[in-house]
Coordinates of C-alpha atoms in Angstrom, one line a residue:
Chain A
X1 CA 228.5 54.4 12.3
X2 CA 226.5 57.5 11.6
X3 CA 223.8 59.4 13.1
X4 CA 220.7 61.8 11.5
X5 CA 218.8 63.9 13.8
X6 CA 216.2 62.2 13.2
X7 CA 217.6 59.1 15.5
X8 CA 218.6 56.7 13.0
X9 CA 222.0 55.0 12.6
X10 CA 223.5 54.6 9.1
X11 CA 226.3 52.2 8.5
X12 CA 228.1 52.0 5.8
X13 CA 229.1 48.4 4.1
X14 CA 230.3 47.3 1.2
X15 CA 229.5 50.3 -0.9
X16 CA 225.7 50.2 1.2
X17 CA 224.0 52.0 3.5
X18 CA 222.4 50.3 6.3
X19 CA 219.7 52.2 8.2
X20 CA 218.4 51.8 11.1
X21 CA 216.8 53.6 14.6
X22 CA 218.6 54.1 17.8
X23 CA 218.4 52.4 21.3
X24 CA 217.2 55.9 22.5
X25 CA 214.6 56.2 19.5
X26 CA 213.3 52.5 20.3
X27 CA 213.4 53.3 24.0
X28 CA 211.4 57.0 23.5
X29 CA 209.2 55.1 20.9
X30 CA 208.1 52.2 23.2
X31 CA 206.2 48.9 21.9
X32 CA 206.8 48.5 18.3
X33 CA 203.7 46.9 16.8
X34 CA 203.6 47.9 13.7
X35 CA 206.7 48.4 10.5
X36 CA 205.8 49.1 7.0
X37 CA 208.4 49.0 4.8
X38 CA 209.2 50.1 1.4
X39 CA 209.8 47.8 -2.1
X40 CA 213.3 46.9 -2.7
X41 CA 214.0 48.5 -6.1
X42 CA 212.2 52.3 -4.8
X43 CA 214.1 55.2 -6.3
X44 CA 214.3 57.4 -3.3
X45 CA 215.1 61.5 -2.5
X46 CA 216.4 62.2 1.1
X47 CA 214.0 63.1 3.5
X48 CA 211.1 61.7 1.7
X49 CA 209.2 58.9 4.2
X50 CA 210.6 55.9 3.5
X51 CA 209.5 53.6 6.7
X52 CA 206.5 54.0 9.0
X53 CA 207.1 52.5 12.4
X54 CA 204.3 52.4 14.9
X55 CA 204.7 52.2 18.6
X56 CA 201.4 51.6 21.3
X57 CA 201.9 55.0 21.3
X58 CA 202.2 57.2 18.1
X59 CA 202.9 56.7 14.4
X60 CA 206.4 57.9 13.5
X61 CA 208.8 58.0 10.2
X62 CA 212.1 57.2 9.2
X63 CA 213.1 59.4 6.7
X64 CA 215.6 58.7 3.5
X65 CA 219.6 59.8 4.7
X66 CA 220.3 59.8 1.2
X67 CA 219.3 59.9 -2.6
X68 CA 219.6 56.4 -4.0
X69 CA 217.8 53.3 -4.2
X70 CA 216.3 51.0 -1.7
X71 CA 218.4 47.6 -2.1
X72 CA 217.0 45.3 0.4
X73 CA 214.4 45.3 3.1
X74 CA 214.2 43.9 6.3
X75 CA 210.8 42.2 5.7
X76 CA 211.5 40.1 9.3
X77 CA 210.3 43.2 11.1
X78 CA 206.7 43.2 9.2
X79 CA 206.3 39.5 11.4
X80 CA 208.2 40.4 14.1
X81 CA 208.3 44.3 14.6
X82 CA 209.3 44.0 19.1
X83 CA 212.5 43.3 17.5
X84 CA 212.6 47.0 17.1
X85 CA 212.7 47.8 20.7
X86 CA 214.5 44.1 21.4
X87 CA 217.6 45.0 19.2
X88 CA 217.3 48.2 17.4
X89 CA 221.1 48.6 16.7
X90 CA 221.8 45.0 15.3
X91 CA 219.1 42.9 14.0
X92 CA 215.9 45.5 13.7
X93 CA 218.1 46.9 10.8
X94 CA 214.6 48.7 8.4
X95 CA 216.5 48.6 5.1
X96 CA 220.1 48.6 2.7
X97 CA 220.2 51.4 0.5
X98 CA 222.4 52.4 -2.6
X99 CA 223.4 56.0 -1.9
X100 CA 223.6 57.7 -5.0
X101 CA 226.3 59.9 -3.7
X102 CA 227.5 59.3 -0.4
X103 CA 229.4 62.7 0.4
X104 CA 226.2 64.0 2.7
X105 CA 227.9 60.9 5.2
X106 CA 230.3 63.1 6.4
X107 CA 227.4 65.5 7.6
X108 CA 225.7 63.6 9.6
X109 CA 227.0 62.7 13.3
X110 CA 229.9 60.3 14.9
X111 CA 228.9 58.6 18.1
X112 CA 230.2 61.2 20.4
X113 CA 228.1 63.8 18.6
X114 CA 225.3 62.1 18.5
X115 CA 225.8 61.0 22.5
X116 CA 225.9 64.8 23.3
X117 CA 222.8 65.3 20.9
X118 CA 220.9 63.4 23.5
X119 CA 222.1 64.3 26.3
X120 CA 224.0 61.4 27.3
Chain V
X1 CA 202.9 77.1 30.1
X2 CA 201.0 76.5 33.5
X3 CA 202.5 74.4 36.0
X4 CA 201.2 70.9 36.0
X5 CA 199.9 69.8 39.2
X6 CA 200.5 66.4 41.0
X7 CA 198.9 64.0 42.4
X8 CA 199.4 62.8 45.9
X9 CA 201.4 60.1 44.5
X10 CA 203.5 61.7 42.2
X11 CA 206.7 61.4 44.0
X12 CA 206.0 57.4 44.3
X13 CA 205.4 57.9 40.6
X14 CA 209.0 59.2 40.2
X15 CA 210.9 56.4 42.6
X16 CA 209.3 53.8 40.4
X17 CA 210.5 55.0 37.3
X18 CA 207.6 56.6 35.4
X19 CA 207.7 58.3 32.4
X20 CA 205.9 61.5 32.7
X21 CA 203.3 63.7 30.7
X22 CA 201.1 66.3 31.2
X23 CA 197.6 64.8 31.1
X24 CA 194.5 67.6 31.9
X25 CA 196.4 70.0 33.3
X26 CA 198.7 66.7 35.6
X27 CA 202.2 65.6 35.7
X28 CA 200.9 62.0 35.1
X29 CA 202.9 58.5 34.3
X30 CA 202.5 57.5 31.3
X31 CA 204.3 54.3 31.5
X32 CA 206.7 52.7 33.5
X33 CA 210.0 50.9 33.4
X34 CA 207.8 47.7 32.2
X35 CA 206.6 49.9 29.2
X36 CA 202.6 49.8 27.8
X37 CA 202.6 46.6 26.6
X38 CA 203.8 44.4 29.5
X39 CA 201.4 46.7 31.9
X40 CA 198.7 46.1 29.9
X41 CA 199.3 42.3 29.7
X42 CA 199.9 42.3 33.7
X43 CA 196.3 44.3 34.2
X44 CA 194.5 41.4 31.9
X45 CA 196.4 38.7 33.8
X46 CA 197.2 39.4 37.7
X47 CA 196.8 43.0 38.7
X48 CA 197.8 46.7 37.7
X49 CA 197.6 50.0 40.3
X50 CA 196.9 53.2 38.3
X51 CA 196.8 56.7 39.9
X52 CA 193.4 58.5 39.1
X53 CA 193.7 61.4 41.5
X54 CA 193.3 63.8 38.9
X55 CA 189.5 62.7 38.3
X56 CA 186.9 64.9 40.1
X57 CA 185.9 63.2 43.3
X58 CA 182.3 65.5 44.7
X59 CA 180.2 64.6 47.4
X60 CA 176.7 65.7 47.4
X61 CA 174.6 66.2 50.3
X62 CA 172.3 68.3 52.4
X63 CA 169.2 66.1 52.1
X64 CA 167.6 62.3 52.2
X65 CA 168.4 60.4 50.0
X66 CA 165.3 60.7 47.9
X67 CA 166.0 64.8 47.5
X68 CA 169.2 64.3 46.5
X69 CA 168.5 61.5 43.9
X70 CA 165.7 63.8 42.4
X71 CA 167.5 66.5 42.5
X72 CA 170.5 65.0 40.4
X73 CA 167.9 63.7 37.7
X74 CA 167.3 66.9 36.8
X75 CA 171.3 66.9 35.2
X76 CA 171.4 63.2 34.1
X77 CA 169.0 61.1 32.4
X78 CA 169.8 58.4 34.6
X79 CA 167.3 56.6 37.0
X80 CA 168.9 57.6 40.0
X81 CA 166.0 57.0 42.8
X82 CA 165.7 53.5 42.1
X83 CA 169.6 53.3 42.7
X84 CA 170.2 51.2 46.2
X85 CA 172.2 52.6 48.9
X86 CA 175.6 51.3 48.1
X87 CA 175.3 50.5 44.5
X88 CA 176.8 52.6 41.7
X89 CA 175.7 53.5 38.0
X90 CA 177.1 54.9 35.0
X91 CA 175.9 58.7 34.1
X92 CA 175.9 61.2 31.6
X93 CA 175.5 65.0 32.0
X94 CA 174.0 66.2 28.8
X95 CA 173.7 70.1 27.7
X96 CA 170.1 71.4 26.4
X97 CA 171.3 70.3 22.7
X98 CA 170.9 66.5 24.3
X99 CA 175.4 66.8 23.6
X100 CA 176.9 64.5 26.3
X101 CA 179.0 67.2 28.4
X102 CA 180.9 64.8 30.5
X103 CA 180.1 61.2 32.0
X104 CA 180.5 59.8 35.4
X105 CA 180.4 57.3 37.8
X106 CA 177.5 58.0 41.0
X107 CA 177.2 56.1 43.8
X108 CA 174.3 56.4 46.2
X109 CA 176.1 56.2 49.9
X110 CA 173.1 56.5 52.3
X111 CA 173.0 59.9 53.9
X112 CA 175.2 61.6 50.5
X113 CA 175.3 61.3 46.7
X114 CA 179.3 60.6 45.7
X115 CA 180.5 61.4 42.0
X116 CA 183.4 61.3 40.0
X117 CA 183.7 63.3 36.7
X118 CA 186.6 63.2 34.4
X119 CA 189.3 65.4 35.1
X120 CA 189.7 67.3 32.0
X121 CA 186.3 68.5 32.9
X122 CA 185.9 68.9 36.7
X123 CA 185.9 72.5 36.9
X124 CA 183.1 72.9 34.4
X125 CA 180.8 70.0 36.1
X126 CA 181.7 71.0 39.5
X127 CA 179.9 74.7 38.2
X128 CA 177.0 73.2 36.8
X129 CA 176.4 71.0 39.4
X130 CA 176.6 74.1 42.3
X131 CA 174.4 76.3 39.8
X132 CA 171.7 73.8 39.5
X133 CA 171.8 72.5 42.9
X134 CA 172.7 74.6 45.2
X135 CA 172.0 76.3 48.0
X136 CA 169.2 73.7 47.9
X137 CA 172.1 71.0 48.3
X138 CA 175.5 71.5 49.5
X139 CA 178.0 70.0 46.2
X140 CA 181.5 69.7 48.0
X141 CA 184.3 69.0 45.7
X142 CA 186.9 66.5 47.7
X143 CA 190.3 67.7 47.2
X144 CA 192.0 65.8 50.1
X145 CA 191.8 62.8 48.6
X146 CA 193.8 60.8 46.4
X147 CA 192.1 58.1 43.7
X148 CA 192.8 54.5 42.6
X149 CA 191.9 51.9 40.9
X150 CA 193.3 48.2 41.5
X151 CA 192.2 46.5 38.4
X152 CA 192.8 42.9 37.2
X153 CA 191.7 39.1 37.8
X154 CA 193.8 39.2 41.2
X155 CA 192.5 42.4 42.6
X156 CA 190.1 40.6 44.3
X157 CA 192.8 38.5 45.9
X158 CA 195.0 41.2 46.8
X159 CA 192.3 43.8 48.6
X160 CA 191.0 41.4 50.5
X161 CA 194.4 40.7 52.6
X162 CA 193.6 44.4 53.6
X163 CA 190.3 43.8 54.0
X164 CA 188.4 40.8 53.6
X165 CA 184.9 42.3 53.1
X166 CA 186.3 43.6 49.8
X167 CA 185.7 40.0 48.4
X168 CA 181.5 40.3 49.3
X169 CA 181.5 43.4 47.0
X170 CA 180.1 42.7 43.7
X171 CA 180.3 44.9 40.3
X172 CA 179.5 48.5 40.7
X173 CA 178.8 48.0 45.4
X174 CA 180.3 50.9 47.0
X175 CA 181.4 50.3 50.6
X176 CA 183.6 52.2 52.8
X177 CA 186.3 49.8 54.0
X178 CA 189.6 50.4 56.7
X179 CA 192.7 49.8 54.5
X180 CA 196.2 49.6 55.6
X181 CA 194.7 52.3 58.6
X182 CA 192.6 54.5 56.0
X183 CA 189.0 55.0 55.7
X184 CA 189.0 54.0 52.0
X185 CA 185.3 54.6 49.6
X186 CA 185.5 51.4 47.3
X187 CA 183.8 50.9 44.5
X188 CA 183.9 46.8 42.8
X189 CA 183.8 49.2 39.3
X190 CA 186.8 50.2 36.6
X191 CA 188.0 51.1 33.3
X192 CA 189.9 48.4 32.2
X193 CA 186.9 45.8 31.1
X194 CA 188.6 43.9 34.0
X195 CA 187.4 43.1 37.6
X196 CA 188.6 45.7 40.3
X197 CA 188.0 48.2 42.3
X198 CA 189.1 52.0 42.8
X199 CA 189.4 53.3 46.2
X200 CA 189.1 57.2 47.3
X201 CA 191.8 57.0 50.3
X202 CA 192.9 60.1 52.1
X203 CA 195.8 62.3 50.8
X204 CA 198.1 61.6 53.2
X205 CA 197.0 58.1 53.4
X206 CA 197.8 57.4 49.1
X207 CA 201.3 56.6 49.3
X208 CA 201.2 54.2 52.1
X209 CA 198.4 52.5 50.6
X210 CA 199.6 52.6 47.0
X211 CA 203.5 50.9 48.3
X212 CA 200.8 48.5 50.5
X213 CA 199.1 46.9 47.4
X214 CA 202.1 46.9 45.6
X215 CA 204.3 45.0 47.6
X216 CA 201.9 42.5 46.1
X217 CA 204.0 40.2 44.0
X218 CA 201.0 40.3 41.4
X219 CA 200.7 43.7 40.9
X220 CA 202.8 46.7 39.0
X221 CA 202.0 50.5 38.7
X222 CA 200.4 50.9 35.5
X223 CA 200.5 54.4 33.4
X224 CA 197.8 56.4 31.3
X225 CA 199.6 54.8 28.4
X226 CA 198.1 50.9 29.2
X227 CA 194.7 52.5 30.8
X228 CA 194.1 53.5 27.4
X229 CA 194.6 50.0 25.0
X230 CA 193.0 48.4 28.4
X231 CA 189.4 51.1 27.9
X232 CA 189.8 50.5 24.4
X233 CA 189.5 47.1 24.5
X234 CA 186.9 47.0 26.9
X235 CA 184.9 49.2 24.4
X236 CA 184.6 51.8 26.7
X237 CA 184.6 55.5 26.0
X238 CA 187.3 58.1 26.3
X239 CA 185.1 61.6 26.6
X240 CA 186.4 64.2 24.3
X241 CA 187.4 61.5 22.0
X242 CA 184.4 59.0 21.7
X243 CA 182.0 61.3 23.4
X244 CA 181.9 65.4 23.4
X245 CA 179.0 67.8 23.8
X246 CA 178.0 67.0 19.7
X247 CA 177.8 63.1 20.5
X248 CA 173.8 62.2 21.7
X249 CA 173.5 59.2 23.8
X250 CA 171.8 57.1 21.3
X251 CA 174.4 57.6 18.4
X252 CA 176.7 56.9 21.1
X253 CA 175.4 53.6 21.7
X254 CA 174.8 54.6 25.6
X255 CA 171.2 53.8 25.4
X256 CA 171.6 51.5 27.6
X257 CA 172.8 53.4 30.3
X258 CA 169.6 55.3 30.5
X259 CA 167.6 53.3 32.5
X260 CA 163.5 53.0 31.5
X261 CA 162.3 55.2 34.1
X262 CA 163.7 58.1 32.1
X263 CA 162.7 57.0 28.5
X264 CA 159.9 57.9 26.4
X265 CA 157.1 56.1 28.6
X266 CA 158.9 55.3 32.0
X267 CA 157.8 56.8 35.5
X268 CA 160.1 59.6 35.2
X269 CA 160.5 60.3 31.5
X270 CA 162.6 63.1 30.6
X271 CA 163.0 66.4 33.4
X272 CA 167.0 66.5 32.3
X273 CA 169.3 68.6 30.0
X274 CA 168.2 68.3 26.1
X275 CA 165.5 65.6 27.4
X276 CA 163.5 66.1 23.6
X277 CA 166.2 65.9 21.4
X278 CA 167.7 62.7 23.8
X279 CA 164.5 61.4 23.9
X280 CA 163.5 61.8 20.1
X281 CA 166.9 60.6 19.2
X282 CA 166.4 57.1 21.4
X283 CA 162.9 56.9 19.6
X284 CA 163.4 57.5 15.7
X285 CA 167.1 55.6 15.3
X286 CA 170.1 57.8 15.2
X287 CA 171.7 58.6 11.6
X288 CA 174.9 57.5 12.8
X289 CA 176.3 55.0 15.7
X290 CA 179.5 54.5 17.7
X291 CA 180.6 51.0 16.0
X292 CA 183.9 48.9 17.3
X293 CA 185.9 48.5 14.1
X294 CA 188.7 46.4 13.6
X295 CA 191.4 47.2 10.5
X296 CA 192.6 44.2 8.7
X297 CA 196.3 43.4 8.8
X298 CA 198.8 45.3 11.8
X299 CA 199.0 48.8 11.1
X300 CA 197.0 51.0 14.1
X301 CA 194.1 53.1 12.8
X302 CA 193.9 56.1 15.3
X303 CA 191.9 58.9 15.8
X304 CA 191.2 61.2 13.0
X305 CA 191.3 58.4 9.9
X306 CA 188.5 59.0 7.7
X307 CA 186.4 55.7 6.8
X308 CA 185.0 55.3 3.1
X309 CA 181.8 52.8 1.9
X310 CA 184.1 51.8 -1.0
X311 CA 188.2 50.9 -1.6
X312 CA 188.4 54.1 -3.6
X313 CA 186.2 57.1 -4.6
X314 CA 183.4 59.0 -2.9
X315 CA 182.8 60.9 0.3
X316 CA 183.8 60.0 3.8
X317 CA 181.2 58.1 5.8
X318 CA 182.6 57.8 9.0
X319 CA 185.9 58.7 11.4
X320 CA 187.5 56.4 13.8
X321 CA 187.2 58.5 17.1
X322 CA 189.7 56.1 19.0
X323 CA 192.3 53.8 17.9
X324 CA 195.6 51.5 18.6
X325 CA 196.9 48.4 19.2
X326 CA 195.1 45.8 21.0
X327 CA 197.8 44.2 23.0
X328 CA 195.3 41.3 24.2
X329 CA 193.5 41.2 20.7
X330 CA 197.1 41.0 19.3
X331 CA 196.2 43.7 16.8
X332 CA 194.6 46.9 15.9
X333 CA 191.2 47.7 17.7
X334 CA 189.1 51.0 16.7
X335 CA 185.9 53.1 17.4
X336 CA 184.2 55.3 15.3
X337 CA 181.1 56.6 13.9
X338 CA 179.5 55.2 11.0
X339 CA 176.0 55.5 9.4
X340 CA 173.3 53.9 10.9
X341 CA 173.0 51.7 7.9
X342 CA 176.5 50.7 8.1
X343 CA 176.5 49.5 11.8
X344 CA 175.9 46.0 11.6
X345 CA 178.6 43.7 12.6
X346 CA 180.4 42.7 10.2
X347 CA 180.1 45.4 7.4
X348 CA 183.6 45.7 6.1
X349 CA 184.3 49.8 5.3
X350 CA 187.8 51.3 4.2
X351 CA 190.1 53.3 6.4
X352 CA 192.5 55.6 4.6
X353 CA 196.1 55.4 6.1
X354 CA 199.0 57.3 4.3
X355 CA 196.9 57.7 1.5
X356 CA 195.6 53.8 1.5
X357 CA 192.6 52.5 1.9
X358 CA 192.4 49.6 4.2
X359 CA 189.2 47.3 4.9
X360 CA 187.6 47.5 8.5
X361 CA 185.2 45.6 9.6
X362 CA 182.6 46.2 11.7
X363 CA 182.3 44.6 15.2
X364 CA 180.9 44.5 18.6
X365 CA 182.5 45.8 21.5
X366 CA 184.1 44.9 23.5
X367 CA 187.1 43.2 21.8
X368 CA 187.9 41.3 24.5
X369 CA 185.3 39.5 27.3
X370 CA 184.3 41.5 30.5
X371 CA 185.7 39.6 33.3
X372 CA 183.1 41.3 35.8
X373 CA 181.9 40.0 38.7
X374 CA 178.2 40.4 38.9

């Protein structure tokens, strides 16, 4: 598993990315109540807003990892977005993408980076 | 960056886990370990303690009562000689444009006039209210004590093991009770659209009192976070926000908190701040109107989202001036302003989100049932 500044998780399987926020972005986020998600099929650049996730609090993005293409969505969150803060690192997965080249993985941050990023 | 002050609860605030944020100049919870949500359900169903130390708590005195009560009508256009000893009333201050400068809750206590302003703007009301009425009056600020409010179906319940009179009150009495020891000022009033009370307890006496209450299985701290969804439900407004000094009473749909003895025609008309304009305003229909708005679908429409006549095209009509999720309505809740013409219930309008244009419909406030008890 990776990690973005940004608090998400990427994990790569089967040739696919899978995104996703972490416990400490869920737990600094509070109350999901709100996910929109992008269609399957988008072309997508990193950084460009891919996911808007709104709390009680604030409105806040995830942004694209990678270039590629958005492969499957997790469209259970759009019915059931507390799954966000109820299990942000397993099922409250946002969306699978196909990384157009997925060298910018070894960028990003291992777990023990990531841990120290935060604080923890 | 200033230092934020604290409350007299502040280091309860910590032990129980709050999340903390500076709020008007306060190092103030935002939430606690329960999170919004939960805190906001636990209000609407048993009982929630929130810390409002940082309003402005001012007593007013220095002659009878009817002196002091004509005296304050010169700031508010409120009718506040016809206000009962013990009773309290919703207020405005208004500047000489009519613009609502702050509002407030006043309570007529017998031999003094007691007020609470919003914090945010306590320094500034606290100056006008010396400049206009003193040395005639004496306007004492209380800084040595502490502020809060008990709100929820089992407030009642819960203040009256500490004091049974508490359960005579009705909605918006003022009495001055003994609570765990303290000479509390209660109030049967709120901000949460629920029934409750808030209590003005000495300093030293906050902490004992707040750990009192909530060793009550029914209640939980609450944060500004749940005070928030629970005001916006209730349709009530957030000044600054809903209100400010370019807001008039009558587009702000607070006509009804100016009582006929100060309208066009009563015993008492006018004789306050921007009493014309006010007046006029009340009298020839406002060109716009603070309107409860709900956006189809989940997504929150806050603060700042424009609001269009049509699902594409043209110029802005409106902006939603407050906004989140409801957690009782189970979905977004808004308020806004909108043209007159546009204010009915039930008029469907278009937010713009991200570039989309949502519908939102118009509807009455509030979004979910005052549980008062008159």
């Amino acid at each position: 598993m990776k990690y973005t500044e940004e608090h998400e998780w990427l994990l790569e399987e089967d040739g696919l990315i899978v995104v996703g926020i972490t416990a400490y972005a869920a737990e600094q986020m509070g109350d999901v109540v709100f996910v929109e998600l992008p269609e399957e099929g988008t072309e997508i650049t990193k950084d460009d807003e891919v996911v808007v996730i709104e709390s009680v609090k604030a409105a806040s993005d995830i942004l694209a990892p990678l270039d590629g293409e958005i492969v499957e969505v997790n469209s259970t969150l759009a019915d059931n977005p507390a799954l966000v803060n109820d299990d942000p690192t397993g099922d409250a997965w946002f969306f699978k993408m196909k990384p157009s080249d997925l060298s910018p993985m070894d960028d990003y941050m291992d777990e023990a980076a990531y841990k120290e990023f935060i604080g923890d | 960056m200033t230092d934020l002050l604290r409350t007299p609860l502040h280091a309860l605030h910590l032990e129980l886990g709050g999340k903390m944020v500076g709020f008007a100049g306060y190092d103030m919870p935002v939430q606690f370990p329960a999170g919004i949500m939960a805190e906001h359900t636990h209000t609407r169903q048993k009982a929630g303690l929130f810390d409002v130390s940082h309003m402005g708590q001012v007593v007013i005195s220095g002659a009878d009562w009817e002196a002091l009560a004509t005296a304050f009508e010169t700031l508010v256009p409120m009718d506040v000689l016809g206000l009962k000893e013990g009773r309290q009333r919703y207020g405005l201050f208004t500047d000489e444009t009519g613009g609502i400068t702050d509002d407030l809750m006043f309570a007529n206590r017998g031999d003094h006039l007691f007020v609470v302003v919003n914090a945010a703007c306590k320094d500034q009301d606290i100056a006008h209210m010396k400049s206009a009425l003193e040395p005639a009056l004496d306007v004492a600020p209380v800084t040595d004590r502490a502020l809060l409010a008990l709100q929820g179906p089992a407030a009642e319940n819960v203040l009256s093991k500490l004091a049974p009179e508490a359960a005579g009150m009705k909605f918006m009495d003022v009495k001055t009770l003994m609570l765990d020891g303290a000479e509390c000022w209660v109030s049967r009033s709120g901000y949460t659209g629920e029934d409750g009370y808030e209590i003005s307890v000495p300093s030293e006496h906050a902490e004992s009192l707040a750990r009192c209450l909530l060793d009550h299985d029914d209640v939980l701290p609450i944060g500004l976070g749940a005070r928030d969804s629970l005001r916006l439900e209730a349709g009530l407004c957030l000044y600054g926000h809903d209100i400010d000094t370019t807001t008039l009473p009558a587009e702000a749909s607070l006509t009804w908190a100016i009582q006929k003895a100060r309208r066009q025609g009563g015993a008492r008309e006018g004789g306050f701040p921007g009493a014309e304009a006010v007046l006029s305003q009340m009298q020839d229909g406002p060109a716009r109107k603070r309107v409860g708005l709900r956006p189809e679908g989940r997504a929150p429409m806050r603060e700042g989202v424009e609001l269009f006549a049509e699902d594409a095209g043209g110029e802005p009509v409106g902006t939603i001036t407050s906004g989140g999720f409801g957690p009782t309505v189970g979905g977004p809740v808004a308020m806004g302003y909108v043209p007159a013409d546009k204010a009915e219930p039930g008029t469907v309008l278009y937010g713009e989100l991200r570039g989309k244009r949502l519908p939102v419909t118009v509807s009455a406030m509030p979004f979910v049932a005052a549980n008062f008890k008159r």
